[in-house]
Amino acid sequence: MKKGRRLIALALAAALVAMPLSACSDNDSDHAGSSGNTIKVGILFSESGSTALVEKTMTNACKMAFDEINKSGGINGKKIEYIHEDYASDPSKATEKMKTLIEEDKVVATVGCYTSASRQATLPTLKEDNSLLIYPTYTEGEEVHPNVIYVGCMPNQQATEFVPYLLKKLGKKVYLVGSDYVFPKTCNKQARALVNMYGGSVVGESYVPLGGTDFSTVCEKIKKSGADFVYSAVIGDSNTAFFKAFKQYGLDAAKTPICSIGIDESNLQAIGADYAEGHYASMPYFSSLNTAASKKFVQSYNSLYKDGTKVTVLTESAYSSCYLLAAALKKTSDPSDTNALIKSFSGITFDAPQGQIKVDKANHSTWVFSRFAKIHNGNFDILYSSKSAARPEPWPSILYPQYKSSNFMPSWSDPKCYPQ
Amino acid sequence: MMRSVAARRSDRPKKVPVNRFIDLVLVVFLALFPLFAKTFQVEMMGRYIALSIFAVSLDLLWGYMGLLSLGHAVFFGIGGYMIGLCYQIQHGLPSFMTREKITQLPWFYLPLKNPALAVILGIAIAALMGALLGFFVFSSKIKGVFFTIITLALATMFYQFIITEQKYTNGFNGLQNIRRFAVGSGAPLTKRQYYYVILAVGVAVFLFCIWFTKSRVGKVAVSIRENEERLRYFGYKTSHYKILILTISCAMAGLAGALYAPATSSITPVDIGVSASTAVVVWIAVGGRGNLTGAVIGTLLINWAQSLLSDKFANVWQLILGVVLLLIIFFIPDGIIGQLVKLQKRCGKQTPHTEKVALQESSTAESEVLS
Amino acid sequence: MSVFLSQLSNGLNQSAVLLIATLGLLIIFGMMGVINMAHGQMIMIGGFCAFIFTKMFRAPFLLAVLLSFCFAAALGAAIELTVIKRLYEKPTETILATYAISVIITEGARMIWPLSQNVAMPLPGVLKLGTVSIPIYNIFMVAMAVVLLVMTVMLFKKTKIGRKISAITQNREMTECLGINTSAIDTFTFSYGAGLAGIAGCVLAPMVGVSYNMGSSYLTDSFLTVVLGGVQSMVGAALSSVLIGEGRTLLAGILNDTWGMILVYFAIIVLVRFRPEGLFAKERR
């Protein structure tokens, strides 16, 4: 009996020892990220949890991009080996998985993160281990980190041309709406400045809880304000409830359209064609874009993945991120030299499905297109495309004129540049 | 710890339950772990030990006193946010405040500038909130299930509060760059040093819990779980005991949060909401509740499994966890360690001598309290 | 004034949403004492039924409501028979088991429908009363809430099985002694509660869309409504949903939605402290 007890304890201890050890023995042999004939890169997106549905399409896009790159010869003769980790929509898991990718799998760079929270959570790890993250999501800006390349658009790229267009076409009175967190608030702050600059006036501003579904109060306030249009930074599934409540409460898209910087094709499906009709949206890319590159991209995505996901701006951006990474890797002689890799990103270009995009020479952000569309028959009808990619301003000049001379960012050593 | 176990063995040779051996093995293992593991594994283990402290704090409340909290992560979050805010305000105003046009640091953030004070405040505020909650809930004979629901509401409220007050908390994005207790501009502790700090605190907390559960108050707690009415007949003010234990448990959760945040270098609303609170409940359920060891083993086991297996089963990981939980509830309701303890007792019953001990043990809680 | 009136009418709609979402839980938690963490997932099942039947089979909406009741009730019965039945008298195990079930259902749904789906609005249009405009569907929601409430009250007061359920709630052993098959009635009650949750999902779907995590936000709301109203009081649940819905919407009009929610939750916790049996319970227990 005593023996039994000891046996049990021993077995348990053995199991505990074995677990981390089994992890140790996995990849001990190779140390550099480019050992042999492969270059290892990480893909860090959630497969479960609250944001999994958006991130699934980004994972797909990355896999598709890397497979294409490998098929067309890889990087200077080497193949890309991608390792996908799931952070379950939890920022502290994102840190952990980022560590695993960098220290265990020895990746040279990672494409990943959807929410700002998850990106910010990985920043200390990126700095400590001096690795690189390519971040494809559209973001609120006001942060530039030396170890991150921001491929998604900055608020200025969505708003600078969109807001004056709306003011001219729809009227001067604007109501600002958003989900209650950092991205919408930052975007709306910039929109407010633009509205004032072009002679419009903000007649109200409201925020609803993230993921909230009750928009009755907001709709009443909009109606009472007599706004000419609603500038919306409502994000994710809340849009369904918002667009539906909007019409339900007697607001008319023809008179007071919602002009959103937070909806894409997948939201459109959930809202339904009749409730989305006549509203506006601004994004660097819409899958309805009528160019050869875009059509080819949408077609090859849809033939590869039949899991119910849709091509959105995020898909395109994740796809482009991978190609930008590949281009940067081609320029560096030693892929495991992170500093050289980051340097080689400066000024690099890629003919993306949206058109030619370019990583800025100084501020680690990407020049992307400015496009807006009116929703018609459940599709984005593109009204305007900028002639070339628009300049990214992490600290928009309209709010922070002091940073204009330094490429729209504080100096790298300033704590305002990124949490240090 | 080794001595105390040995001493007790000589007194009453059959009384030591199997989980104390496991504790011993575990402590030795964890102490030696950094010698053969890679730095990042050490770092992860450190984080999981901090989570184990959190789990133990809930085990005290749930396993011993029978009160299930679905909002315990709130107290964990208070500890984490205090230390997180501490490192946000080291370089003057953090950007999330300047963004909202705050020009001066609010007075209530001034004491947080000192990391040690921030940790103490984290623990104290968690304890205070626990005490208030206890005072509020237990003085009006609210039943166990109501306590669970109220804590559920508390977690939802706190989560929304942190998100909506983003000019003070950075909202949904949470706090980053929490350093491993760097003082001033000095270098933070290395990852291995910090691992041992967490381990030392963890062992201390664990020993305290062993002592506490064996003490009179601990026995009262078990009796409250078993039969609160009877205890009240005997003149015990059970509500006082409940408040006391809730307060201690919350303070421990705050401590765990204050240790955890520097280990991950971030704390976000995801760490404090309902889902974080349910996660820890699941760990304890898998490990086995009411014996402390189970909470630790469950936490380490599930977190390591998740970290090692989830990339292979990313898509179905949550599903696997759900099924495993269901199977455990049906087939080993006492959890892994609870089942081991039970097996040991069953083995013990074969000889008459141990039968007496087993009997004695099963009734110790109540009899010792009432004597 | 017109703002106040329209907020009042919105609040009524919120109350109806709350009451519909709560009724199922009132049966399962209030009558049977089972803390059902999978309540939100049962709502989600109803939502997906609405999507499947109206979108794929082009069934009329009311038929979808009926079918979602049947599907959710069948699922509820299956859960009760396989899991809950073995765990009565063990409240904590029930919480854990229903939580496990909620995870399994959510993940299953996520694998089939990763994106949220649209359910067409069956009753578009607005009713204008002076300056106040009320969506027709809101009126339908309120009517639905009243119908479901009356139906449930009738079931419990007027039918044989309802009286049996009440008898079990009051004294299980005694009822068993009378030769009533309590086990079968448990299954019935649970599946009826699940069915009501299914209806909730179905009628909510046109307003908020359908996705795998649509139900989780209703869990805390529903529990608090039941607790505030008194666990065994159906009228109490109705009154407390009105109180919560109106309180929240009026506060949201003054402050914002988040603070409205926080303050109402806080008020409920305070109220329950002084009346643990709920505001509208008939007698003190």
GROMACS .gro file of N, CA, C and O in nm, chain B residues 65-108:
model
  176
  485MET      N    1  -1.458   2.567   0.154
  485MET     CA    2  -1.578   2.621   0.214
  485MET      C    3  -1.702   2.599   0.127
  485MET      O    4  -1.814   2.627   0.167
  486GLY      N    5  -1.679   2.549   0.005
  486GLY     CA    6  -1.794   2.516  -0.079
  486GLY      C    7  -1.861   2.633  -0.146
  486GLY      O    8  -1.973   2.623  -0.192
  487LEU      N    9  -1.792   2.747  -0.152
  487LEU     CA   10  -1.852   2.862  -0.220
  487LEU      C   11  -1.782   2.882  -0.353
  487LEU      O   12  -1.665   2.918  -0.360
  488LEU      N   13  -1.855   2.858  -0.462
  488LEU     CA   14  -1.795   2.871  -0.593
  488LEU      C   15  -1.806   3.015  -0.641
  488LEU      O   16  -1.915   3.071  -0.649
  489SER      N   17  -1.691   3.074  -0.672
  489SER     CA   18  -1.691   3.210  -0.727
  489SER      C   19  -1.665   3.203  -0.877
  489SER      O   20  -1.569   3.140  -0.920
  490LEU      N   21  -1.751   3.267  -0.954
  490LEU     CA   22  -1.726   3.275  -1.098
  490LEU      C   23  -1.670   3.411  -1.135
  490LEU      O   24  -1.675   3.453  -1.250
  491GLY      N   25  -1.620   3.483  -1.034
  491GLY     CA   26  -1.564   3.614  -1.063
  491GLY      C   27  -1.433   3.635  -0.989
  491GLY      O   28  -1.397   3.748  -0.960
  492HIS      N   29  -1.365   3.525  -0.960
  492HIS     CA   30  -1.245   3.540  -0.879
  492HIS      C   31  -1.135   3.614  -0.953
  492HIS      O   32  -1.047   3.673  -0.891
  493ALA      N   33  -1.139   3.611  -1.086
  493ALA     CA   34  -1.035   3.678  -1.165
  493ALA      C   35  -1.038   3.829  -1.142
  493ALA      O   36  -0.941   3.897  -1.171
  494VAL      N   37  -1.150   3.881  -1.089
  494VAL     CA   38  -1.156   4.023  -1.058
  494VAL      C   39  -1.045   4.059  -0.960
  494VAL      O   40  -0.972   4.157  -0.979
  495PHE      N   41  -1.030   3.977  -0.857
  495PHE     CA   42  -0.932   4.008  -0.753
  495PHE      C   43  -0.790   3.987  -0.805
  495PHE      O   44  -0.698   4.063  -0.774
  496PHE      N   45  -0.776   3.883  -0.886
  496PHE     CA   46  -0.650   3.858  -0.956
  496PHE      C   47  -0.616   3.981  -1.040
  496PHE      O   48  -0.503   4.029  -1.040
  497GLY      N   49  -0.716   4.032  -1.110
  497GLY     CA   50  -0.696   4.147  -1.197
  497GLY      C   51  -0.658   4.272  -1.120
  497GLY      O   52  -0.576   4.351  -1.166
  498ILE      N   53  -0.715   4.290  -1.001
  498ILE     CA   54  -0.681   4.409  -0.922
  498ILE      C   55  -0.531   4.409  -0.893
  498ILE      O   56  -0.461   4.508  -0.914
  499GLY      N   57  -0.480   4.294  -0.847
  499GLY     CA   58  -0.336   4.283  -0.821
  499GLY      C   59  -0.255   4.313  -0.946
  499GLY      O   60  -0.159   4.390  -0.943
  500GLY      N   61  -0.296   4.253  -1.057
  500GLY     CA   62  -0.222   4.271  -1.182
  500GLY      C   63  -0.227   4.415  -1.232
  500GLY      O   64  -0.128   4.471  -1.277
  501TYR      N   65  -0.345   4.478  -1.223
  501TYR     CA   66  -0.359   4.614  -1.273
  501TYR      C   67  -0.279   4.714  -1.190
  501TYR      O   68  -0.228   4.811  -1.242
  502MET      N   69  -0.269   4.689  -1.059
  502MET     CA   70  -0.194   4.782  -0.975
  502MET      C   71  -0.047   4.784  -1.017
  502MET      O   72   0.011   4.889  -1.039
  503ILE      N   73   0.011   4.665  -1.030
  503ILE     CA   74   0.152   4.660  -1.069
  503ILE      C   75   0.168   4.709  -1.214
  503ILE      O   76   0.266   4.774  -1.250
  504GLY      N   77   0.067   4.680  -1.297
  504GLY     CA   78   0.072   4.724  -1.436
  504GLY      C   79   0.071   4.876  -1.445
  504GLY      O   80   0.151   4.937  -1.516
  505LEU      N   81  -0.018   4.939  -1.370
  505LEU     CA   82  -0.027   5.085  -1.370
  505LEU      C   83   0.102   5.146  -1.317
  505LEU      O   84   0.149   5.249  -1.365
  506CYS      N   85   0.161   5.077  -1.220
  506CYS     CA   86   0.287   5.124  -1.162
  506CYS      C   87   0.390   5.145  -1.272
  506CYS      O   88   0.455   5.249  -1.278
  507TYR      N   89   0.403   5.048  -1.363
  507TYR     CA   90   0.505   5.064  -1.467
  507TYR      C   91   0.460   5.152  -1.581
  507TYR      O   92   0.541   5.195  -1.662
  508GLN      N   93   0.329   5.179  -1.589
  508GLN     CA   94   0.283   5.272  -1.691
  508GLN      C   95   0.315   5.417  -1.654
  508GLN      O   96   0.333   5.500  -1.742
  509ILE      N   97   0.318   5.445  -1.525
  509ILE     CA   98   0.335   5.586  -1.485
  509ILE      C   99   0.479   5.617  -1.445
  509ILE      O  100   0.507   5.723  -1.391
  510GLN      N  101   0.571   5.526  -1.474
  510GLN     CA  102   0.710   5.552  -1.439
  510GLN      C  103   0.768   5.669  -1.518
  510GLN      O  104   0.846   5.747  -1.466
  511HIS      N  105   0.729   5.681  -1.646
  511HIS     CA  106   0.784   5.790  -1.730
  511HIS      C  107   0.681   5.902  -1.742
  511HIS      O  108   0.645   5.941  -1.851
  512GLY      N  109   0.628   5.947  -1.634
  512GLY     CA  110   0.528   6.054  -1.643
  512GLY      C  111   0.395   5.999  -1.691
  512GLY      O  112   0.364   5.882  -1.670
  513LEU      N  113   0.320   6.083  -1.758
  513LEU     CA  114   0.186   6.043  -1.801
  513LEU      C  115   0.192   5.936  -1.909
  513LEU      O  116   0.262   5.954  -2.008
  514PRO      N  117   0.120   5.827  -1.894
  514PRO     CA  118   0.116   5.727  -2.001
  514PRO      C  119   0.037   5.780  -2.121
  514PRO      O  120  -0.046   5.869  -2.107
  515SER      N  121   0.062   5.722  -2.239
  515SER     CA  122   0.003   5.779  -2.360
  515SER      C  123  -0.149   5.766  -2.360
  515SER      O  124  -0.219   5.846  -2.420
  516PHE      N  125  -0.203   5.662  -2.290
  516PHE     CA  126  -0.349   5.651  -2.292
  516PHE      C  127  -0.416   5.764  -2.215
  516PHE      O  128  -0.532   5.792  -2.234
  517MET      N  129  -0.339   5.829  -2.126
  517MET     CA  130  -0.396   5.943  -2.055
  517MET      C  131  -0.381   6.070  -2.137
  517MET      O  132  -0.476   6.149  -2.150
  518THR      N  133  -0.264   6.090  -2.196
  518THR     CA  134  -0.246   6.212  -2.276
  518THR      C  135  -0.342   6.211  -2.395
  518THR      O  136  -0.391   6.314  -2.437
  519ARG      N  137  -0.368   6.093  -2.447
  519ARG     CA  138  -0.460   6.080  -2.560
  519ARG      C  139  -0.598   6.133  -2.523
  519ARG      O  140  -0.669   6.189  -2.604
  520GLU      N  141  -0.637   6.113  -2.397
  520GLU     CA  142  -0.769   6.160  -2.352
  520GLU      C  143  -0.759   6.297  -2.287
  520GLU      O  144  -0.846   6.338  -2.212
  521LYS      N  145  -0.648   6.364  -2.313
  521LYS     CA  146  -0.630   6.502  -2.268
  521LYS      C  147  -0.625   6.518  -2.116
  521LYS      O  148  -0.672   6.617  -2.061
  522ILE      N  149  -0.570   6.421  -2.049
  522ILE     CA  150  -0.544   6.438  -1.906
  522ILE      C  151  -0.404   6.499  -1.894
  522ILE      O  152  -0.310   6.451  -1.958
  523THR      N  153  -0.392   6.608  -1.819
  523THR     CA  154  -0.263   6.676  -1.817
  523THR      C  155  -0.184   6.645  -1.692
  523THR      O  156  -0.063   6.660  -1.689
  524GLN      N  157  -0.252   6.602  -1.589
  524GLN     CA  158  -0.181   6.575  -1.465
  524GLN      C  159  -0.218   6.437  -1.415
  524GLN      O  160  -0.333   6.394  -1.430
  525LEU      N  161  -0.121   6.371  -1.356
  525LEU     CA  162  -0.148   6.237  -1.305
  525LEU      C  163  -0.252   6.246  -1.193
  525LEU      O  164  -0.236   6.324  -1.100
  526PRO      N  165  -0.362   6.171  -1.204
  526PRO     CA  166  -0.462   6.178  -1.097
  526PRO      C  167  -0.399   6.141  -0.963
  526PRO      O  168  -0.311   6.054  -0.958
  527TRP      N  169  -0.444   6.208  -0.858
  527TRP     CA  170  -0.379   6.188  -0.727
  527TRP      C  171  -0.380   6.043  -0.682
  527TRP      O  172  -0.288   5.994  -0.621
  528PHE      N  173  -0.489   5.971  -0.719
  528PHE     CA  174  -0.498   5.834  -0.667
  528PHE      C  175  -0.399   5.740  -0.734
  528PHE      O  176  -0.387   5.624  -0.696
   0.00000   0.00000   0.00000
